[in-house]
Amino acid sequence: MPDEKRDGKKIAVLVSGFGSNLQAILDAASKGQLTGTEVALVVSNRREAYGIQRAIDHGVPVVYFPLAPYTRAGRPRQEYDAALAAILRALAIEWVVMAGWMHVFGPAFLDHFPQRVVNLHPALPGAFPGTQAIARAYEAFQRGEIDGTGVMVHLVPDEGVDVGPVVRQEKVPIHPDDSLDDLKTRIHKVEHRLLVEALQQLGVARESFS
Ligand code: GRF
């Protein structure tokens, strides 16, 4: 494949909140660590998500696409998934990165991007799926059930929650004197690096050696 074809592979980053992982991707791109990738779109399902501002600051187009109007109108969830997929496809998006995105997609979305949807989970494979994974790991540690936690980046093959082929995973220790905020900070630091490494490993991007 000629290099020009690989250059500018368009990705969409989906956020629901603070957007620090989006920022890690944007920073890596600015530093030349995601060569061949263009962050072509950010999608937020929440109007107040700070990730929207991060995208604007970086000059990346943003779509605010909430689920609530669909739910209120009694429209099936698949319609939301299909509509969002249509927006991304119209913009020639090739890869989708769920970076703190709080919806689970079904086939109406995923079938448009087979093996091309990446999710970040702040725990190890099989551990603490769903929301509040860091807090639940912290509590499990307090109860003596686990001695550490981790981060994983995986592909999203179906509507399973935080499951799918693992691209990268890394253990993160929990120390006895950690506060929950200490653990969150440690995990987010690993997430920001691991997500970028996963995109490089998947061939979505390549590290610049210049
Ligand atoms: C991350 O911890 C991610 O793993 C989880 O939600 C958090 C989002 O953080 N699913 P941010 O919005 O990227 O700062």
Tab-separated table of C-alpha atoms and ligand atoms in Angstrom:
chain	number	residue	atom	x	y	z
A	1	MET	CA	0.000	0.000	0.000
A	2	PRO	CA	1.501	3.369	-0.931
A	3	ASP	CA	2.301	5.607	1.962
A	4	GLU	CA	-0.077	8.342	0.780
A	5	LYS	CA	-2.934	5.875	1.278
A	6	ARG	CA	-1.858	5.231	4.850
A	7	ASP	CA	-1.396	8.908	5.570
A	8	GLY	CA	-4.440	10.644	6.941
A	9	LYS	CA	-6.327	7.524	8.065
A	10	LYS	CA	-9.372	9.190	9.564
A	11	ILE	CA	-10.360	8.410	13.117
A	12	ALA	CA	-13.264	9.607	15.226
A	13	VAL	CA	-12.825	9.862	18.981
A	14	LEU	CA	-15.999	9.412	21.035
A	15	VAL	CA	-16.163	11.044	24.454
A	16	SER	CA	-18.694	11.545	27.226
A	17	GLY	CA	-16.776	13.571	29.777
A	18	PHE	CA	-13.479	15.136	30.729
A	19	GLY	CA	-11.706	13.974	27.587
A	20	SER	CA	-8.212	13.503	29.004
A	21	ASN	CA	-7.742	10.454	26.776
A	22	LEU	CA	-8.854	12.470	23.763
A	23	GLN	CA	-6.240	15.016	24.831
A	24	ALA	CA	-3.589	12.280	24.982
A	25	ILE	CA	-4.419	11.369	21.373
A	26	LEU	CA	-4.359	15.002	20.239
A	27	ASP	CA	-1.053	15.620	22.041
A	28	ALA	CA	0.499	12.488	20.556
A	29	ALA	CA	-0.623	13.601	17.098
A	30	SER	CA	0.909	17.040	17.663
A	31	LYS	CA	4.183	15.428	18.719
A	32	GLY	CA	4.296	13.307	15.561
A	33	GLN	CA	3.606	10.070	17.438
A	34	LEU	CA	0.496	9.236	15.415
A	35	THR	CA	1.800	9.658	11.922
A	36	GLY	CA	-0.652	8.555	9.277
A	37	THR	CA	-3.655	9.397	11.407
A	38	GLU	CA	-6.019	12.312	11.274
A	39	VAL	CA	-8.329	12.935	14.199
A	40	ALA	CA	-11.112	13.975	11.851
A	41	LEU	CA	-13.989	14.155	14.305
A	42	VAL	CA	-14.861	14.164	17.980
A	43	VAL	CA	-18.321	13.010	19.030
A	44	SER	CA	-19.829	13.711	22.429
A	45	ASN	CA	-23.159	12.416	23.684
A	46	ARG	CA	-23.089	14.979	26.521
A	47	ARG	CA	-23.314	18.702	25.981
A	48	GLU	CA	-21.263	19.500	29.100
A	49	ALA	CA	-18.399	17.141	28.254
A	50	TYR	CA	-15.120	19.038	28.505
A	51	GLY	CA	-13.857	16.891	25.637
A	52	ILE	CA	-15.903	19.171	23.342
A	53	GLN	CA	-13.812	22.162	24.372
A	54	ARG	CA	-10.596	20.182	23.899
A	55	ALA	CA	-11.631	19.364	20.329
A	56	ILE	CA	-12.531	22.985	19.603
A	57	ASP	CA	-9.197	24.161	21.049
A	58	HIS	CA	-7.418	21.732	18.743
A	59	GLY	CA	-9.445	22.695	15.682
A	60	VAL	CA	-11.129	19.316	15.370
A	61	PRO	CA	-14.794	19.254	14.262
A	62	VAL	CA	-17.202	18.149	16.979
A	63	VAL	CA	-20.614	16.551	16.780
A	64	TYR	CA	-22.857	16.651	19.845
A	65	PHE	CA	-25.122	13.666	19.440
A	66	PRO	CA	-27.253	12.844	22.493
A	67	LEU	CA	-29.314	9.717	22.901
A	68	ALA	CA	-32.067	11.397	24.958
A	69	PRO	CA	-34.122	12.770	22.019
A	70	TYR	CA	-34.294	9.255	20.584
A	71	THR	CA	-35.325	7.788	23.930
A	72	ARG	CA	-37.942	10.507	24.533
A	73	ALA	CA	-39.434	9.920	21.106
A	74	GLY	CA	-39.683	6.205	21.846
A	75	ARG	CA	-37.367	5.403	18.978
A	76	PRO	CA	-35.401	2.162	19.222
A	77	ARG	CA	-31.793	2.360	20.306
A	78	GLN	CA	-30.664	0.892	16.952
A	79	GLU	CA	-31.813	4.078	15.242
A	80	TYR	CA	-29.399	6.138	17.295
A	81	ASP	CA	-26.557	3.725	16.569
A	82	ALA	CA	-27.351	3.670	12.843
A	83	ALA	CA	-27.647	7.463	12.638
A	84	LEU	CA	-24.289	7.971	14.323
A	85	ALA	CA	-22.668	5.391	12.064
A	86	ALA	CA	-24.108	7.227	9.057
A	87	ILE	CA	-22.569	10.514	10.202
A	88	LEU	CA	-19.167	8.892	10.636
A	89	ARG	CA	-19.356	7.102	7.315
A	90	ALA	CA	-20.381	10.301	5.529
A	91	LEU	CA	-17.125	11.788	6.826
A	92	ALA	CA	-15.135	8.747	5.642
A	93	ILE	CA	-14.160	7.777	9.189
A	94	GLU	CA	-12.241	4.491	9.175
A	95	TRP	CA	-11.522	3.901	12.866
A	96	VAL	CA	-13.541	4.720	15.953
A	97	VAL	CA	-11.945	5.215	19.357
A	98	MET	CA	-14.227	5.085	22.389
A	99	ALA	CA	-12.307	7.182	24.904
A	100	GLY	CA	-14.546	7.388	27.933
A	101	TRP	CA	-17.674	7.001	25.787
A	102	MET	CA	-20.538	5.862	27.987
A	103	HIS	CA	-22.784	4.057	25.490
A	104	VAL	CA	-22.573	0.427	24.442
A	105	PHE	CA	-22.990	-0.034	20.696
A	106	GLY	CA	-24.922	-2.795	18.989
A	107	PRO	CA	-24.586	-4.182	15.462
A	108	ALA	CA	-26.379	-1.169	13.927
A	109	PHE	CA	-23.183	0.747	14.648
A	110	LEU	CA	-20.488	-1.914	14.892
A	111	ASP	CA	-21.287	-3.608	11.584
A	112	HIS	CA	-20.164	-0.457	9.805
A	113	PHE	CA	-16.702	-0.630	11.396
A	114	PRO	CA	-15.761	-4.302	11.726
A	115	GLN	CA	-12.553	-4.727	13.742
A	116	ARG	CA	-12.249	-0.954	13.659
A	117	VAL	CA	-13.762	0.102	16.984
A	118	VAL	CA	-11.377	0.492	19.901
A	119	ASN	CA	-12.393	0.814	23.541
A	120	LEU	CA	-10.478	1.810	26.627
A	121	HIS	CA	-11.303	0.213	29.970
A	122	PRO	CA	-9.709	1.269	33.269
A	123	ALA	CA	-9.286	-2.291	34.534
A	124	LEU	CA	-7.794	-5.566	33.359
A	125	PRO	CA	-9.591	-7.927	30.934
A	126	GLY	CA	-12.625	-9.473	32.583
A	127	ALA	CA	-12.404	-7.207	35.626
A	128	PHE	CA	-14.944	-4.590	36.678
A	129	PRO	CA	-16.815	-4.172	33.388
A	130	GLY	CA	-19.077	-1.149	33.153
A	131	THR	CA	-18.967	2.123	35.016
A	132	GLN	CA	-17.004	3.072	38.143
A	133	ALA	CA	-14.352	0.444	37.420
A	134	ILE	CA	-11.628	2.320	39.286
A	135	ALA	CA	-13.748	2.870	42.398
A	136	ARG	CA	-14.887	-0.750	42.392
A	137	ALA	CA	-11.285	-1.949	42.112
A	138	TYR	CA	-10.298	0.365	44.952
A	139	GLU	CA	-13.060	-1.041	47.156
A	140	ALA	CA	-12.137	-4.625	46.231
A	141	PHE	CA	-8.559	-3.863	47.265
A	142	GLN	CA	-9.769	-2.482	50.627
A	143	ARG	CA	-11.621	-5.757	51.154
A	144	GLY	CA	-8.459	-7.708	50.359
A	145	GLU	CA	-9.940	-9.285	47.218
A	146	ILE	CA	-7.342	-8.003	44.744
A	147	ASP	CA	-3.778	-6.764	45.009
A	148	GLY	CA	-3.814	-4.552	41.939
A	149	THR	CA	-5.767	-3.439	38.940
A	150	GLY	CA	-4.906	-2.266	35.439
A	151	VAL	CA	-5.878	-0.808	32.111
A	152	MET	CA	-6.792	-2.425	28.834
A	153	VAL	CA	-7.420	-1.337	25.277
A	154	HIS	CA	-9.473	-3.752	23.192
A	155	LEU	CA	-11.399	-4.111	19.971
A	156	VAL	CA	-15.180	-4.070	20.216
A	157	PRO	CA	-16.689	-6.985	18.290
A	158	ASP	CA	-20.218	-6.883	19.731
A	159	GLU	CA	-22.410	-5.352	22.414
A	160	GLY	CA	-20.599	-7.035	25.276
A	161	VAL	CA	-19.513	-4.529	27.915
A	162	ASP	CA	-15.750	-3.977	28.032
A	163	VAL	CA	-14.964	-7.292	26.338
A	164	GLY	CA	-13.209	-8.099	23.075
A	165	PRO	CA	-9.800	-8.925	21.652
A	166	VAL	CA	-7.193	-7.244	23.836
A	167	VAL	CA	-4.745	-4.958	22.045
A	168	ARG	CA	-2.777	-3.756	25.068
A	169	GLN	CA	-3.064	-4.318	28.782
A	170	GLU	CA	-0.976	-3.220	31.709
A	171	LYS	CA	-1.141	-3.885	35.415
A	172	VAL	CA	-1.404	-0.924	37.742
A	173	PRO	CA	-0.485	-1.387	41.406
A	174	ILE	CA	-2.653	-0.253	44.297
A	175	HIS	CA	-0.761	0.837	47.390
A	176	PRO	CA	-2.207	0.501	50.913
A	177	ASP	CA	-1.991	4.238	51.558
A	178	ASP	CA	-3.579	5.208	48.218
A	179	SER	CA	-6.613	7.442	48.213
A	180	LEU	CA	-9.121	6.789	45.455
A	181	ASP	CA	-7.839	9.932	43.737
A	182	ASP	CA	-4.263	8.599	43.904
A	183	LEU	CA	-5.392	5.449	42.125
A	184	LYS	CA	-7.404	7.380	39.543
A	185	THR	CA	-4.383	9.555	38.761
A	186	ARG	CA	-2.109	6.504	38.396
A	187	ILE	CA	-4.590	4.727	36.129
A	188	HIS	CA	-5.253	7.730	33.911
A	189	LYS	CA	-1.517	8.202	33.393
A	190	VAL	CA	-1.256	4.618	32.145
A	191	GLU	CA	-4.395	4.997	30.007
A	192	HIS	CA	-3.034	8.041	28.205
A	193	ARG	CA	0.118	6.165	27.160
A	194	LEU	CA	-1.491	2.784	26.505
A	195	LEU	CA	-4.194	4.178	24.214
A	196	VAL	CA	-1.611	5.834	21.975
A	197	GLU	CA	0.527	2.669	21.960
A	198	ALA	CA	-2.536	0.607	21.025
A	199	LEU	CA	-3.320	2.846	18.057
A	200	GLN	CA	0.269	2.434	16.890
A	201	GLN	CA	0.137	-1.321	17.411
A	202	LEU	CA	-3.121	-1.636	15.467
A	203	GLY	CA	-1.570	0.196	12.548
A	204	VAL	CA	-4.061	3.040	12.911
A	205	ALA	CA	-1.007	5.207	13.356
A	206	ARG	CA	2.685	4.799	13.296
A	207	GLU	CA	5.270	6.486	15.423
A	208	SER	CA	7.380	9.023	13.652
A	209	PHE	CA	11.078	8.260	13.737
A	210	SER	CA	12.105	11.668	12.430
B	1	GRF	C1	-11.389	6.719	31.522
B	1	GRF	O1	-10.915	6.252	32.753
B	1	GRF	C2	-11.914	5.604	30.683
B	1	GRF	O2	-11.172	4.435	30.787
B	1	GRF	C3	-13.286	5.422	31.294
B	1	GRF	O3	-13.753	6.734	31.493
B	1	GRF	C4	-12.628	7.581	31.735
B	1	GRF	C5	-12.692	8.720	30.776
B	1	GRF	O4	-11.743	9.699	31.075
B	1	GRF	N1	-14.126	4.586	30.494
B	1	GRF	P1	-11.522	10.920	30.092
B	1	GRF	O5	-12.881	11.466	29.707
B	1	GRF	O6	-10.762	10.430	28.901
B	1	GRF	O7	-10.717	11.917	30.885
